[in-house]
mmCIF file of C-alpha atoms in Angstrom:
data_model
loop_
_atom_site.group_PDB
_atom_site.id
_atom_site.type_symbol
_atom_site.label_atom_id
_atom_site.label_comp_id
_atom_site.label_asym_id
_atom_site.label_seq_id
_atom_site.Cartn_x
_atom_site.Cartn_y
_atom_site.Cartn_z
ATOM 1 C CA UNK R 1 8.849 93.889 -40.124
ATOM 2 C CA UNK R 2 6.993 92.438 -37.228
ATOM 3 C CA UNK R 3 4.944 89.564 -38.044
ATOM 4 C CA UNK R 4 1.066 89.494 -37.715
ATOM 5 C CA UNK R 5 -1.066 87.736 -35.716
ATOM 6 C CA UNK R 6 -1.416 84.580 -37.985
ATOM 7 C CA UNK R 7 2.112 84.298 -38.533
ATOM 8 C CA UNK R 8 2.761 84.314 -34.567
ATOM 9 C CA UNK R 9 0.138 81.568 -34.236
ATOM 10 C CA UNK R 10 1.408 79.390 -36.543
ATOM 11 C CA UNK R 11 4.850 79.936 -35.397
ATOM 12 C CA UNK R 12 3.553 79.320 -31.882
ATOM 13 C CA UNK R 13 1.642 75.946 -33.044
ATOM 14 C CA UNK R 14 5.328 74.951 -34.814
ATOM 15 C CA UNK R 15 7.302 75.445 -31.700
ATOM 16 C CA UNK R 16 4.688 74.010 -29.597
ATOM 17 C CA UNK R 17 5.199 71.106 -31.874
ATOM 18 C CA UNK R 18 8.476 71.187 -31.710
ATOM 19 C CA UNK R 19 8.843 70.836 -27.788
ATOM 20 C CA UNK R 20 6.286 68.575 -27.628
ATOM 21 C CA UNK R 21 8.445 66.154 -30.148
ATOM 22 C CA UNK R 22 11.308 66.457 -28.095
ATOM 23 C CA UNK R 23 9.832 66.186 -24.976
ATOM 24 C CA UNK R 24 8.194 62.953 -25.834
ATOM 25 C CA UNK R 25 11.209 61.386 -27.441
ATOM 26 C CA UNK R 26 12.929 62.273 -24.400
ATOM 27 C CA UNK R 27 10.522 60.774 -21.870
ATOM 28 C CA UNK R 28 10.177 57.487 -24.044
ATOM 29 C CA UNK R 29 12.792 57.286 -26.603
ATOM 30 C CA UNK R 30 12.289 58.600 -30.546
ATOM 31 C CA UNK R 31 11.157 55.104 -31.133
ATOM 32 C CA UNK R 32 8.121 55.048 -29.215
ATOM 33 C CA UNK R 33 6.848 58.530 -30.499
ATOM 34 C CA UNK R 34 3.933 58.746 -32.421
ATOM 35 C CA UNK R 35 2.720 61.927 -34.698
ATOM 36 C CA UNK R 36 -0.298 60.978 -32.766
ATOM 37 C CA UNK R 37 1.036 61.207 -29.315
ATOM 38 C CA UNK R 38 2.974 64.645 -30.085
ATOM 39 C CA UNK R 39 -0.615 66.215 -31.788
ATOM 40 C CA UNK R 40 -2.666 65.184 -28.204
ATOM 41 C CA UNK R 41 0.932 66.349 -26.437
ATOM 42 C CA UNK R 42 0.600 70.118 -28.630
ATOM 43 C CA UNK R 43 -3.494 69.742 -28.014
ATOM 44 C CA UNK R 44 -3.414 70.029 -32.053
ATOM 45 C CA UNK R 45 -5.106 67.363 -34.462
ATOM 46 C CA UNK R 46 -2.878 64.953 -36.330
ATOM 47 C CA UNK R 47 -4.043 67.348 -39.867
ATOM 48 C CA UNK R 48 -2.769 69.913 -37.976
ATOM 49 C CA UNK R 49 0.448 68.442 -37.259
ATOM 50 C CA UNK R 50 1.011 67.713 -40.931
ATOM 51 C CA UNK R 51 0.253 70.665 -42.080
ATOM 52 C CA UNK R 52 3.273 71.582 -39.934
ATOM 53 C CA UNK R 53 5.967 69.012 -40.176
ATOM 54 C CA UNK R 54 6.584 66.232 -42.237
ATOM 55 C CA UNK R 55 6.849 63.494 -40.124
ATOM 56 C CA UNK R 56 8.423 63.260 -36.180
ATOM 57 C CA UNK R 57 11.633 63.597 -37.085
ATOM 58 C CA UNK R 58 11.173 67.058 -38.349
ATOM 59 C CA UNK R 59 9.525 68.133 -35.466
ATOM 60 C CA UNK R 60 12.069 66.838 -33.664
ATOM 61 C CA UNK R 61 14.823 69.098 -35.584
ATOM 62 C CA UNK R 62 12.797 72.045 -35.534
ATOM 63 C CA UNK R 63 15.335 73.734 -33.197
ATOM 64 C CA UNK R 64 18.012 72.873 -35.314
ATOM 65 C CA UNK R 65 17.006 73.944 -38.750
ATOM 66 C CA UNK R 66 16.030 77.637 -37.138
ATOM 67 C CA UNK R 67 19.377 77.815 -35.625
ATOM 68 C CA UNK R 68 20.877 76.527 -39.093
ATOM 69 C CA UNK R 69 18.634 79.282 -40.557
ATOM 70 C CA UNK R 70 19.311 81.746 -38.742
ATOM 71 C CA UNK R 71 23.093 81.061 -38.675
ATOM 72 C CA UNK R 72 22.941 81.097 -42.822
ATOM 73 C CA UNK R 73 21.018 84.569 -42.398
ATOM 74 C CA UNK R 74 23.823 85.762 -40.147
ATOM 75 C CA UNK R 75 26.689 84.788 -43.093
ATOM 76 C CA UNK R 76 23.847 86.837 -45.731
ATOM 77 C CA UNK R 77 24.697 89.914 -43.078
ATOM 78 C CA UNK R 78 27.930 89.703 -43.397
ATOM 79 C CA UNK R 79 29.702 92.419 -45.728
ATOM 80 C CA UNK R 80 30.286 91.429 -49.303
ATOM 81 C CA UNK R 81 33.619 91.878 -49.084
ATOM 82 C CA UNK R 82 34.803 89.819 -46.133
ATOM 83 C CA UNK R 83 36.561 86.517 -46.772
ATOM 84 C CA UNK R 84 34.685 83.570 -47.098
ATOM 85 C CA UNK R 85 36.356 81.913 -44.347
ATOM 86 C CA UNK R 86 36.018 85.333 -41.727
ATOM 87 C CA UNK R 87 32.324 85.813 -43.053
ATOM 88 C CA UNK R 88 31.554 82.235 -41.652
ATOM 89 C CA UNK R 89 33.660 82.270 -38.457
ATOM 90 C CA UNK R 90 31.835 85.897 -37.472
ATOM 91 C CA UNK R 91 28.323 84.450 -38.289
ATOM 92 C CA UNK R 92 29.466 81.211 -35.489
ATOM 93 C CA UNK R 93 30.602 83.973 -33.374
ATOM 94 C CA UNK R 94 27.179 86.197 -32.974
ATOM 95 C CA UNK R 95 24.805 83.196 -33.114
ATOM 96 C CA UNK R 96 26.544 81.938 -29.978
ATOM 97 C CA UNK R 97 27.154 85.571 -28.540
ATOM 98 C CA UNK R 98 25.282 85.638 -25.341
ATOM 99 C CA UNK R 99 24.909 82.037 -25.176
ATOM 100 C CA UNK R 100 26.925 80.960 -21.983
ATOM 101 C CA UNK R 101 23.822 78.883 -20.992
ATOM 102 C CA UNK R 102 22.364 77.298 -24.224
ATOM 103 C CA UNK R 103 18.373 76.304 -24.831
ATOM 104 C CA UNK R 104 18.170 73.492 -22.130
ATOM 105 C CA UNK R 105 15.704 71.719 -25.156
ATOM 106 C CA UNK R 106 18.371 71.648 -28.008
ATOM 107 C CA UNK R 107 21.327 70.843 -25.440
ATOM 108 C CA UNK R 108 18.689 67.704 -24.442
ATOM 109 C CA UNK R 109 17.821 67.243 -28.084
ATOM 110 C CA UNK R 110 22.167 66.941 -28.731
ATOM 111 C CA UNK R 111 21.826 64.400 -26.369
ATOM 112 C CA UNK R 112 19.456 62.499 -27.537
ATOM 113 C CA UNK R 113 20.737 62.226 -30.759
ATOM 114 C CA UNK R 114 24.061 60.683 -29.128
ATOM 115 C CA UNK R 115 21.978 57.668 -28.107
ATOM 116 C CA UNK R 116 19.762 57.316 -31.189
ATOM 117 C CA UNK R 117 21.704 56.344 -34.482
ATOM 118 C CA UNK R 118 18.158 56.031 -36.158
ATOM 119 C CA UNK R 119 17.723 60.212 -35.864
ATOM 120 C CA UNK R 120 21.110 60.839 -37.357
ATOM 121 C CA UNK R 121 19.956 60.086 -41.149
ATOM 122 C CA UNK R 122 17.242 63.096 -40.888
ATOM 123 C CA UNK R 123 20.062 65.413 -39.254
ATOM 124 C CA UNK R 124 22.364 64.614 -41.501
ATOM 125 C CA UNK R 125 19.637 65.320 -44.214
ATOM 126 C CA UNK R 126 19.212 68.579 -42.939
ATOM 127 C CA UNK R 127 22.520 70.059 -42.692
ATOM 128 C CA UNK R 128 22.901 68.748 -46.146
ATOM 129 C CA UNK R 129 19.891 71.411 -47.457
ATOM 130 C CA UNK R 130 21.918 73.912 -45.158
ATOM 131 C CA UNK R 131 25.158 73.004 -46.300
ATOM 132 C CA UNK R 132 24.231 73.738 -50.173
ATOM 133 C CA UNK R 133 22.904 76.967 -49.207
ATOM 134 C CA UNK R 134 26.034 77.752 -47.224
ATOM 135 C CA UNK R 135 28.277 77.121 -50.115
ATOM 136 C CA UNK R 136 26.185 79.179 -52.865
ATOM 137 C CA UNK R 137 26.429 81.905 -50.370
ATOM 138 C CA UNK R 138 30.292 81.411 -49.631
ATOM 139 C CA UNK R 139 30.661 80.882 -53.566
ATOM 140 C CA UNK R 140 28.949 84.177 -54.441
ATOM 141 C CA UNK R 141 32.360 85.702 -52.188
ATOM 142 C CA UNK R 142 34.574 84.616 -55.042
ATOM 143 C CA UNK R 143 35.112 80.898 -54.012
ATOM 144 C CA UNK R 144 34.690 78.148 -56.793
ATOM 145 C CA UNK R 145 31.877 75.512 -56.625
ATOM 146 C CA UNK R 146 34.303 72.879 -55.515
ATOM 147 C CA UNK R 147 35.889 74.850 -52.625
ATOM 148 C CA UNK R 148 32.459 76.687 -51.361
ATOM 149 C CA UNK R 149 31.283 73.240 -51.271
ATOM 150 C CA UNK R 150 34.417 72.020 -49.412
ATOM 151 C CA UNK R 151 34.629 75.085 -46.788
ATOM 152 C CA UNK R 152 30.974 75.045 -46.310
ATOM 153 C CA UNK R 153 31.133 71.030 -45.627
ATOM 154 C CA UNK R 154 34.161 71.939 -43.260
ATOM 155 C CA UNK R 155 32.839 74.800 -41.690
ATOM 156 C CA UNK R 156 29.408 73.312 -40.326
ATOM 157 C CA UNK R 157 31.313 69.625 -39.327
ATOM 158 C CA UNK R 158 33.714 71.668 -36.982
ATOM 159 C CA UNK R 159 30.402 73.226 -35.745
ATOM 160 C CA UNK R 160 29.073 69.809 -34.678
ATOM 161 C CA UNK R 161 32.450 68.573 -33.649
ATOM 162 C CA UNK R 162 32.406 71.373 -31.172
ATOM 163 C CA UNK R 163 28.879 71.068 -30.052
ATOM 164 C CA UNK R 164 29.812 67.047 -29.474
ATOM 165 C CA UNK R 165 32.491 67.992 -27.666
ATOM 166 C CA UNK R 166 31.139 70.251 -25.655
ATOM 167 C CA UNK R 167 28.694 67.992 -24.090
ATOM 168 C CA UNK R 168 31.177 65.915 -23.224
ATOM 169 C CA UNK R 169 33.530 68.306 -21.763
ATOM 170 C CA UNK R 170 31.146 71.729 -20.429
ATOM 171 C CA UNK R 171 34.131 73.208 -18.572
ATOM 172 C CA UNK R 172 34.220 75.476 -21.031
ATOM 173 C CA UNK R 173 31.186 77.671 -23.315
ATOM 174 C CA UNK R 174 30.179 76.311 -26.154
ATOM 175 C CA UNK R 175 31.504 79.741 -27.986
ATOM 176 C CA UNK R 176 35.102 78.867 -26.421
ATOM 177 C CA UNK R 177 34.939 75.315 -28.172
ATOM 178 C CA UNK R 178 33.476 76.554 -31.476
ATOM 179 C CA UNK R 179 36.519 79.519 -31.306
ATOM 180 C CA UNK R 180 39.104 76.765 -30.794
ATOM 181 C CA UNK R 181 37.592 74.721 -33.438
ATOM 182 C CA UNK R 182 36.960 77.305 -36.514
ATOM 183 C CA UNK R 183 40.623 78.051 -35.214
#
C-alpha cells in the first residue's frame, strides 16, 4: 500500500532530520549538537523536531533503527518453516543484497560512533528494543525463550562485528564480511 501524502511528508521531515543530525555531529562532533541547531539545519521548529525524535541521539540513529526494522521485517518474510538460524542469515543476506556501495551517511554515522563512546549507550539501547523483537520472532520458530534470546543476541553482535570490521578492512563488501561472520 503506497503511503499518502502526509505520511511522505512526515517521513520526509524525519529523514531530513535525520541527515541533518548526522551531518552536524559530523561537522562538529555529537557533543556540540544542539536539537536547536539540527531544527534551523532541517528549517523545522524545535516543536517540530520533538514531535519527531526524542532527543539528538535518536535522530542521530534514525538510519539505524530503519535498517534494524526493516531487517526484523525481512526475518517476518521468511517462511514459517525455515530454521531459526537460516531464517536470520537469509534476512542479513537480502538487506545487504545490492549493497556493494553502502549509504555514504550510515557508513559516516559507523564512524562516528567509533570516536564517540558517549553515542554508544543510545545504540546499544536500540538494538536492545530490536534484539527482543528478534528473539520473539526466532522463538515463535520453535526456539525456547532462553535460546531465541541467545541466537538473537548472537546473531545481531556478529552483524556489528562485521560492520566494525569492515570499516577497518573495505577490501572486501560488507555482504562478504557479514557471510564470513554468520558463517
Amino acid at each position: 500500500m503506497d503511503p499518502g501524502l502526509r505520511e511522505r511528508k512526515k517521513s520526509a521531515t524525519r529523514q531530513a532530520l535525520h541527515e541533518a543530525a548526522v551531518r552536524l555531529a559530523l561537522e562538529h562532533g555529537p557533543d556540540r549538537v544542539t536539537v536547536e541547531s539540527i531544527a534551523d539545519a532541517a528549517d523545522v521548529s524545535r516543536r517540530t523536531f520533538s514531535n519527531y525524535f526524542a532527543g539528538k541521539e535518536e535522530a542521530i540513529f534514525h538510519g539505524d533503527l530503519l535498517r534494524l526494522r526493516r531487517l526484523l521485517a525481512l526475518v517476518r518474510d521468511r517462511p514459517a518453516d525455515e530454521p531459526p538460524r537460516a531464517a536470520l542469515t537469509e534476512a542479513a543476506r537480502l538487506l545487504l543484497a545490492g549493497s556493494d556501495r553502502p549509504d555514504p551517511l550510515w557508513v559516516a554515522q559507523r564512524r562516528l560512533l567509533r570516536g564517540h563512546p558517549s553515542l554508544v549507550a543510545h545504540q546499544v539501547a536500540a538494538y536492545a528494543v530490536v534484539e527482543r523483537e528478534l528473539a520473539a520472532e526466532v522463538g515463535a520458530r520453535g526456539l525456547d525463550d532462553l535460546r531465541a534470546r541467545v541466537l538473537a543476541a548472537t546473531f545481531l553482535a556478529a552483524l556489528r562485528a562485521a560492520t566494525q570490521h569492515w570499516l577497518e578492512h573495505p577490501d572486501r563488501s560488507l555482504a562478504e564480511w557479514v557471510s564470513e561472520a554468520l558463517a
